[in-house]
Short mmCIF file of N, CA, C and O and ligand atoms in Angstrom, two decimals:
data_model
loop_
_atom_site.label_atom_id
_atom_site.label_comp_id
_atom_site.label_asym_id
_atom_site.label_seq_id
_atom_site.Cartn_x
_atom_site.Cartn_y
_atom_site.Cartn_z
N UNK L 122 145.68 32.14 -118.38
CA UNK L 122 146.46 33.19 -119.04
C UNK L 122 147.03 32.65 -120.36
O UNK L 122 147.43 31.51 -120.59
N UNK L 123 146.98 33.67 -121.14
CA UNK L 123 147.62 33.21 -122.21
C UNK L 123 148.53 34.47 -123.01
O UNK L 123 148.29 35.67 -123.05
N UNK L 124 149.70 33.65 -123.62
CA UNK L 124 150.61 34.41 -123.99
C UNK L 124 150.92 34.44 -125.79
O UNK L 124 150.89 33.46 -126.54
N UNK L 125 151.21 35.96 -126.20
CA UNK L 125 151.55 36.16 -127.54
C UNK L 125 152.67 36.82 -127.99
O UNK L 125 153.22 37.68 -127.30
N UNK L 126 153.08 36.49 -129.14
CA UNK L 126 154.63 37.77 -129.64
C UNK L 126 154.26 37.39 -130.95
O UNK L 126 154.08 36.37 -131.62
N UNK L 127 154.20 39.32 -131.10
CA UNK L 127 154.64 39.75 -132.68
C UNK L 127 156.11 39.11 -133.19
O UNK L 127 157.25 39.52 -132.97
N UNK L 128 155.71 38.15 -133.86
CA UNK L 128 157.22 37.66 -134.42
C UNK L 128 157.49 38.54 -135.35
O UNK L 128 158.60 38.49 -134.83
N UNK L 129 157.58 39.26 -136.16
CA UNK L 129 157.93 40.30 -136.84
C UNK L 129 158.50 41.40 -136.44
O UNK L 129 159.24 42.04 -137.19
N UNK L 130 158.19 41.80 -135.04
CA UNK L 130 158.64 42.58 -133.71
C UNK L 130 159.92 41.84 -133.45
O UNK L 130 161.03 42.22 -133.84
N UNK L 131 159.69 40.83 -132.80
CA UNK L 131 161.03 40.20 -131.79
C UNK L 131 162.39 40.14 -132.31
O UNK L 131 162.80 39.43 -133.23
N UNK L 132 162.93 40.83 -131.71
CA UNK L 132 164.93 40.76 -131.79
C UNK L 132 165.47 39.65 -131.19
O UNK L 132 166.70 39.65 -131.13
N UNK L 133 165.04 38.93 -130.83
CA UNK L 133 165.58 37.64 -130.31
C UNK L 133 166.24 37.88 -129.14
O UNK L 133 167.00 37.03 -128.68
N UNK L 134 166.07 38.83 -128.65
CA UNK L 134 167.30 39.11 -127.30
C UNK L 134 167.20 38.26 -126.49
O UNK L 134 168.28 37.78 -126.17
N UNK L 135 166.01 37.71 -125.82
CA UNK L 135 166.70 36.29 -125.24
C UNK L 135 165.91 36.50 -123.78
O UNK L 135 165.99 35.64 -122.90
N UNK L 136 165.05 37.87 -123.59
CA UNK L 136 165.23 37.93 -122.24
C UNK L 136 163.58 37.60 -121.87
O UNK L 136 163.06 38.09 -120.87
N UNK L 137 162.81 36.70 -122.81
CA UNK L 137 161.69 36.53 -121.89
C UNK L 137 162.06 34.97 -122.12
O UNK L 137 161.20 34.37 -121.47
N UNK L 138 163.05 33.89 -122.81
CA UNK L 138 163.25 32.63 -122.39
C UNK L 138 163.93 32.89 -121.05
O UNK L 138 163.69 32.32 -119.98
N UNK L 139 164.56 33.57 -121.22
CA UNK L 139 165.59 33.51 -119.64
C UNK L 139 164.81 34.06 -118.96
O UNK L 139 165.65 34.50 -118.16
N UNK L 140 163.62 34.54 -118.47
CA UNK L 140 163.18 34.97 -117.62
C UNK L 140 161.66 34.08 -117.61
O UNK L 140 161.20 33.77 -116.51
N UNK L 141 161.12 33.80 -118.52
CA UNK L 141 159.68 32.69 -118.18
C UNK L 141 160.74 31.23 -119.30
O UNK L 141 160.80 31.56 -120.48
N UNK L 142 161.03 30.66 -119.17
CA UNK L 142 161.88 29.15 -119.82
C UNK L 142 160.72 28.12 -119.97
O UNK L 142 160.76 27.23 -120.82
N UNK L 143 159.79 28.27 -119.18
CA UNK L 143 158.60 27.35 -119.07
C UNK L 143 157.78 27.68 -120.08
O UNK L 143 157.02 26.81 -120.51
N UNK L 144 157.77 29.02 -120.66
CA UNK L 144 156.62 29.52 -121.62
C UNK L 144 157.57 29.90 -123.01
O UNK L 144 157.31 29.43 -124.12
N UNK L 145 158.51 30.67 -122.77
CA UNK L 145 159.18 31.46 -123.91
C UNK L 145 160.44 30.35 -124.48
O UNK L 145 161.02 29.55 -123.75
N UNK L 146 160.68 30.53 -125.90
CA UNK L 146 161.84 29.49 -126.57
C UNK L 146 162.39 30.42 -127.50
O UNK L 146 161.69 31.26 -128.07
N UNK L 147 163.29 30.33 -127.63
CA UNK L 147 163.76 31.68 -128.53
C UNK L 147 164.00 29.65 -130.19
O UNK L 147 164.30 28.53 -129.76
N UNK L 148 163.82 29.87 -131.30
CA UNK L 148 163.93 29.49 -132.17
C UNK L 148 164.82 29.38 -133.30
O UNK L 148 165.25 30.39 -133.87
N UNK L 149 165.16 28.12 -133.70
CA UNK L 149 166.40 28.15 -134.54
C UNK L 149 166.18 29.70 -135.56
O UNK L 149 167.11 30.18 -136.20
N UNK L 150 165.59 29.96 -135.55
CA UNK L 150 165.91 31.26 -136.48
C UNK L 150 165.44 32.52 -136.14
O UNK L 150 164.91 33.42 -136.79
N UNK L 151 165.93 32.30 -134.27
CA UNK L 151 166.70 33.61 -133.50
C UNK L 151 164.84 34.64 -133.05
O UNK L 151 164.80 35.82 -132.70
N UNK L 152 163.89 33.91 -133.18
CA UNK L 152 162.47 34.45 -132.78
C UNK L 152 161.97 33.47 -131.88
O UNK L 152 161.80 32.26 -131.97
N UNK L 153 161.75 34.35 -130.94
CA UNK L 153 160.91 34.26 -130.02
C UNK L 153 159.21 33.33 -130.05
O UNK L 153 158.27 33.75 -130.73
N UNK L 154 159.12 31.82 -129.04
CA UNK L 154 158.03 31.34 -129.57
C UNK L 154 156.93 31.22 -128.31
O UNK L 154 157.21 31.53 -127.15
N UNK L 155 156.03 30.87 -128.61
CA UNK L 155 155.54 30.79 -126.83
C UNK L 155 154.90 29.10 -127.28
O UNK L 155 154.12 28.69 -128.14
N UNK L 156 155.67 28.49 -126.23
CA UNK L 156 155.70 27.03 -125.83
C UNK L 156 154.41 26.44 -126.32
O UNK L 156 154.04 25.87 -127.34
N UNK L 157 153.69 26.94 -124.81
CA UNK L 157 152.36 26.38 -124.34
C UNK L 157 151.04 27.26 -124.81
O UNK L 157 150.86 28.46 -125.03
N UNK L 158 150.10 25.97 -124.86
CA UNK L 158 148.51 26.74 -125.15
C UNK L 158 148.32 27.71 -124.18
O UNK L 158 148.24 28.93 -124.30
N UNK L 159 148.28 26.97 -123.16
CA UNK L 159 148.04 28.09 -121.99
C UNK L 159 149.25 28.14 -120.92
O UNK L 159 149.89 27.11 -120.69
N UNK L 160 149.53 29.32 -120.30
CA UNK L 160 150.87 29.79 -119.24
C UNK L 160 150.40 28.47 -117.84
O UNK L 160 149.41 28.44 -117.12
N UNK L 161 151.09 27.94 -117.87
CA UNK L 161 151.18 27.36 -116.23
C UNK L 161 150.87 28.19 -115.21
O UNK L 161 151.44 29.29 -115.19
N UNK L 162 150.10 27.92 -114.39
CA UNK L 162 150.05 28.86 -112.76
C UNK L 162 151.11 29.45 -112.36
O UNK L 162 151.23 30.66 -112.16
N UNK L 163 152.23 28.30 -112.18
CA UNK L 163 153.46 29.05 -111.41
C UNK L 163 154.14 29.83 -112.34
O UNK L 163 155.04 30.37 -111.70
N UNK L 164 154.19 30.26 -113.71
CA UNK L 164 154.64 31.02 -114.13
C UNK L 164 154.09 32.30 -114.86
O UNK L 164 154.69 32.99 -115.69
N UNK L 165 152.86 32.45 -114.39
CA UNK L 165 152.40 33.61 -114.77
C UNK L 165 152.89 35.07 -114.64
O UNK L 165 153.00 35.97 -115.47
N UNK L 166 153.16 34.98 -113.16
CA UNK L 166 154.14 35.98 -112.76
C UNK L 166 155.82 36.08 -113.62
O UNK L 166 156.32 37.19 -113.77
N UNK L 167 156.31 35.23 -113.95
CA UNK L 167 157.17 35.35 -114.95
C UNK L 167 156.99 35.85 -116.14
O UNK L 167 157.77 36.58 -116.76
N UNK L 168 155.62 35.33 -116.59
CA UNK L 168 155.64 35.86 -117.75
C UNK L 168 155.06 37.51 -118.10
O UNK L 168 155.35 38.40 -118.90
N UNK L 169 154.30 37.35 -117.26
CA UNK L 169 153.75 39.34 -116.93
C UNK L 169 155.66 40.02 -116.68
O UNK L 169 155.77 41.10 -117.26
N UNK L 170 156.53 39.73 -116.23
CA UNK L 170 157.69 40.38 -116.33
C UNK L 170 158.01 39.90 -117.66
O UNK L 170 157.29 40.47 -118.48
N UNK L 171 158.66 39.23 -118.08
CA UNK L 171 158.83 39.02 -119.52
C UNK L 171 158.60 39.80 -120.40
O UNK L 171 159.39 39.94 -121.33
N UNK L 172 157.21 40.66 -120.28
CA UNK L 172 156.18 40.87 -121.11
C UNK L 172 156.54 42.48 -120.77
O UNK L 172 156.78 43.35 -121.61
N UNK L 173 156.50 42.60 -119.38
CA UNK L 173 157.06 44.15 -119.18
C UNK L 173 158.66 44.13 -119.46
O UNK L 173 158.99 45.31 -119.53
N UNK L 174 159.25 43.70 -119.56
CA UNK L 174 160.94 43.46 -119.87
C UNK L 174 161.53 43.65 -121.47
O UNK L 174 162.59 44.10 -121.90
N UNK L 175 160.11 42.97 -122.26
CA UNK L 175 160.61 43.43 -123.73
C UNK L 175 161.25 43.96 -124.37
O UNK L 175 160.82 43.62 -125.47
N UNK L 176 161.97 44.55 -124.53
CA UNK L 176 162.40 46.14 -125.39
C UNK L 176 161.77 46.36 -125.94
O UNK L 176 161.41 47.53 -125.88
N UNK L 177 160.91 45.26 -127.20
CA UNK L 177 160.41 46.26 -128.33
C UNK L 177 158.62 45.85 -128.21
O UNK L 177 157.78 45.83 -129.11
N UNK L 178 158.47 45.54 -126.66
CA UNK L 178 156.98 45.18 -126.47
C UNK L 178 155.88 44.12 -126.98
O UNK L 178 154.67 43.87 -126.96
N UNK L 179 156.82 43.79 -127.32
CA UNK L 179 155.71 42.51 -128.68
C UNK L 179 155.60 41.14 -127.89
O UNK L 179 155.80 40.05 -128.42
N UNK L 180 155.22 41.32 -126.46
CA UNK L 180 155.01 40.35 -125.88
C UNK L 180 153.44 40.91 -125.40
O UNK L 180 153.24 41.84 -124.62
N UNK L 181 152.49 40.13 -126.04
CA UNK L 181 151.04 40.42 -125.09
C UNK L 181 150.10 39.25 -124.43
O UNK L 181 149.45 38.34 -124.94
N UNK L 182 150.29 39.59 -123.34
CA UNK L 182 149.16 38.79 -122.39
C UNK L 182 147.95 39.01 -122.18
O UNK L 182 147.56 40.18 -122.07
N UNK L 183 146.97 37.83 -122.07
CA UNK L 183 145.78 37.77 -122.30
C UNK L 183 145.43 36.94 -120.64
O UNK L 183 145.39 35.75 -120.33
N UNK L 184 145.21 38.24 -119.84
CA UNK L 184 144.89 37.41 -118.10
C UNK L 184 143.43 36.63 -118.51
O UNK L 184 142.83 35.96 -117.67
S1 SF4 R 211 161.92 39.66 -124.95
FE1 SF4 R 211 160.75 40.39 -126.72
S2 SF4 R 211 162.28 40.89 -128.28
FE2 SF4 R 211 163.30 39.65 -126.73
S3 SF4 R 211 163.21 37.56 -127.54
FE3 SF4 R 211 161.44 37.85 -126.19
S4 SF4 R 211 159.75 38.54 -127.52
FE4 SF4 R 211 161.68 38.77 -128.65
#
């Protein structure tokens, strides 16, 4: 799996580090980054919520 964000999209709200921490980093200048090349096993399921949790959707996964 692999994970993406429209940085141009992201409000920084905070809620796919706090909810996948293994994949998502929010960035000194308040945007959203994705960590890793590829999502870890055990957090895939985190990050598919993450991804549905968005507000402004700009989180896309690639199963
Ligand atoms: S949940 Fe969406 S808007 Fe919020 S920080 Fe993450 S990518 Fe940005």
């Amino acid at each position: 799996m692999k994970a993406r964000i429209d940085e141009m999209a992201c409000t920084g709200c905070g809620v796919c580090s706090e909810t996948a921490p293994d994949v998502f980093e929010l960035g000194d200048d308040n945007i959203a980054k994705v960590k890793v090349e590829t999502v870890p096993e055990g957090s895939e399921d985190a990050v598919r919520e993450a991804a549905g949790n968005c507000p402004v959707t700009c989180i896309e996964v690639e199963e």
